[in-house]
Amino acid sequence: MAMAGDEFRRLIETHQRMVFSIALRITGDYATAEEVAQDVFLELHRSGEKLASDDHVRYWLRRVATHRAIDALRRQALRPEAAAEEWVEEQRVDEMSFNSVALQARLEDLLRTLPEPMRVAVVLRYQEEMMPDEIARTLGQSVASVKSHLHHGLKLLRRKAAVTMKEYVRESA
Amino acid sequence: MNQPEELNQPEDLNQPDEAFAELEERLTQALCRVDPPEGFADRLMARAEPSKPVPAKVIRMTPRRAWASGAIAALVLVGAFAGEQTHLRHQRERAELAQQQRAEAAQRQFEAGIRITDETLDHARAQLARAGIELRD
């Protein structure tokens, strides 16, 4: 049975930023993110009576938003710009500074180029500030697997950021 | 924000701690939550509202059409009653015929039995007569 309108609106206003941001960062597309977020809330509306507390609602929304966003990403059939291995083979640029405002702004773009499992883990860890064991529960994966995705995701992001920075400096010169 | 301990361990990362710590900090800043598009909640509420129930279609009949409908209903009822009565009558006739046939068969069996008995008695009487014994009635 669906929940009451007032209660549903309160839940939307409380959690819409979280749900939309998860969907946006995973799918990388504004319109798709809104569609995913709406579908997630509608699903909550239909199953509202089963959710006992606000914590339960938050956990449920994070989990469903993540899975629906992954589904949407797969449907889009968008692939990362480059495979992880290609970047690992890049020449390492040590001591790269991340002070550049331009580079920080590009981090979100770079995130979209990560392979799906790494991207999802990084979004949940650094946007939602979830610990690896929470991420593992949300995704139905092992903690070791999540840690591995985080580790390789960060490593890859750092290499991509280093190359981006090098290009940025070259273009600015 | 809680720092992920496992990522700050050199044996996990094979990288200097500070390199990833800075990247993590930048990521946290870059990945702050964003607002959904304007009107998101309103559009969602509109989609969540249950659709209004469609009222049942009422067919209003004119008196003439109502009279015709009543006549048709009465004819249907009369027809059904007549059919039922015809069916019962046929059933009753079939039962009477079967009973009559059973009675006639019993009569025939009885008559055959009497005839056989008479013939047997006549034959016995004739044999006795040949033996010089005469039965009196």
PDB file of N, CA, C and O in Angstrom, chain A residues 27 32 39 42 49-50 53 66 71 95 111 124 133 154 163 166:
ATOM      1  N   THR A  27      25.560   7.599 -13.494  1.00  0.00           N
ATOM      2  CA  THR A  27      25.166   7.565 -14.917  1.00  0.00           C
ATOM      3  C   THR A  27      25.929   8.607 -15.733  1.00  0.00           C
ATOM      4  O   THR A  27      26.140   8.411 -16.924  1.00  0.00           O
ATOM      5  N   THR A  32      19.086  11.380 -17.430  1.00  0.00           N
ATOM      6  CA  THR A  32      18.969   9.992 -16.961  1.00  0.00           C
ATOM      7  C   THR A  32      18.932   9.959 -15.440  1.00  0.00           C
ATOM      8  O   THR A  32      18.190   9.167 -14.841  1.00  0.00           O
ATOM      9  N   ASP A  39      12.184   7.322 -10.481  1.00  0.00           N
ATOM     10  CA  ASP A  39      11.773   5.908 -10.388  1.00  0.00           C
ATOM     11  C   ASP A  39      12.065   5.345  -8.999  1.00  0.00           C
ATOM     12  O   ASP A  39      11.283   4.558  -8.463  1.00  0.00           O
ATOM     13  N   LEU A  42       9.453   6.674  -6.623  1.00  0.00           N
ATOM     14  CA  LEU A  42       8.150   6.040  -6.872  1.00  0.00           C
ATOM     15  C   LEU A  42       8.123   4.624  -6.310  1.00  0.00           C
ATOM     16  O   LEU A  42       7.102   4.170  -5.791  1.00  0.00           O
ATOM     17  N   GLU A  49       5.155   1.373   3.299  1.00  0.00           N
ATOM     18  CA  GLU A  49       4.777   0.855   4.611  1.00  0.00           C
ATOM     19  C   GLU A  49       5.775  -0.151   5.158  1.00  0.00           C
ATOM     20  O   GLU A  49       5.788  -0.439   6.328  1.00  0.00           O
ATOM     21  N   LYS A  50       6.609  -0.686   4.268  1.00  0.00           N
ATOM     22  CA  LYS A  50       7.560  -1.693   4.729  1.00  0.00           C
ATOM     23  C   LYS A  50       8.774  -1.057   5.393  1.00  0.00           C
ATOM     24  O   LYS A  50       9.565  -1.729   6.018  1.00  0.00           O
ATOM     25  N   SER A  53      11.965   3.012   9.669  1.00  0.00           N
ATOM     26  CA  SER A  53      12.614   4.202  10.231  1.00  0.00           C
ATOM     27  C   SER A  53      13.292   5.024   9.138  1.00  0.00           C
ATOM     28  O   SER A  53      13.440   4.574   8.002  1.00  0.00           O
ATOM     29  N   THR A  66      21.574   3.275  -6.225  1.00  0.00           N
ATOM     30  CA  THR A  66      22.825   2.775  -6.794  1.00  0.00           C
ATOM     31  C   THR A  66      22.548   1.696  -7.841  1.00  0.00           C
ATOM     32  O   THR A  66      23.085   1.742  -8.955  1.00  0.00           O
ATOM     33  N   ASP A  71      21.979   0.025 -13.521  1.00  0.00           N
ATOM     34  CA  ASP A  71      21.160  -0.530 -14.614  1.00  0.00           C
ATOM     35  C   ASP A  71      21.057   0.464 -15.765  1.00  0.00           C
ATOM     36  O   ASP A  71      21.177   0.092 -16.937  1.00  0.00           O
ATOM     37  N   GLU A  95      54.551  13.325  -8.026  1.00  0.00           N
ATOM     38  CA  GLU A  95      54.528  14.617  -7.345  1.00  0.00           C
ATOM     39  C   GLU A  95      53.635  15.622  -8.060  1.00  0.00           C
ATOM     40  O   GLU A  95      53.945  16.803  -8.121  1.00  0.00           O
ATOM     41  N   LEU A 111      35.938  11.094 -13.255  1.00  0.00           N
ATOM     42  CA  LEU A 111      35.224  10.009 -12.577  1.00  0.00           C
ATOM     43  C   LEU A 111      34.371   9.220 -13.574  1.00  0.00           C
ATOM     44  O   LEU A 111      34.261   7.998 -13.499  1.00  0.00           O
ATOM     45  N   LEU A 124      30.220   6.209  -3.824  1.00  0.00           N
ATOM     46  CA  LEU A 124      29.646   5.907  -2.511  1.00  0.00           C
ATOM     47  C   LEU A 124      30.625   6.255  -1.393  1.00  0.00           C
ATOM     48  O   LEU A 124      30.224   6.677  -0.309  1.00  0.00           O
ATOM     49  N   ASP A 133      32.712  -1.392   4.331  1.00  0.00           N
ATOM     50  CA  ASP A 133      31.778  -2.468   4.694  1.00  0.00           C
ATOM     51  C   ASP A 133      30.323  -2.079   4.380  1.00  0.00           C
ATOM     52  O   ASP A 133      29.515  -2.916   3.965  1.00  0.00           O
ATOM     53  N   LEU A 154      41.143   4.881  -7.291  1.00  0.00           N
ATOM     54  CA  LEU A 154      41.948   6.041  -6.901  1.00  0.00           C
ATOM     55  C   LEU A 154      43.248   6.105  -7.700  1.00  0.00           C
ATOM     56  O   LEU A 154      43.672   7.170  -8.142  1.00  0.00           O
ATOM     57  N   VAL A 163      47.869  13.081 -16.115  1.00  0.00           N
ATOM     58  CA  VAL A 163      47.951  13.307 -17.562  1.00  0.00           C
ATOM     59  C   VAL A 163      47.172  14.559 -17.940  1.00  0.00           C
ATOM     60  O   VAL A 163      47.627  15.397 -18.718  1.00  0.00           O
ATOM     61  N   LYS A 166      49.077  17.545 -17.038  1.00  0.00           N
ATOM     62  CA  LYS A 166      50.204  17.782 -17.951  1.00  0.00           C
ATOM     63  C   LYS A 166      49.707  18.484 -19.213  1.00  0.00           C
ATOM     64  O   LYS A 166      50.295  19.433 -19.695  1.00  0.00           O
TER      65      LYS A 166
END
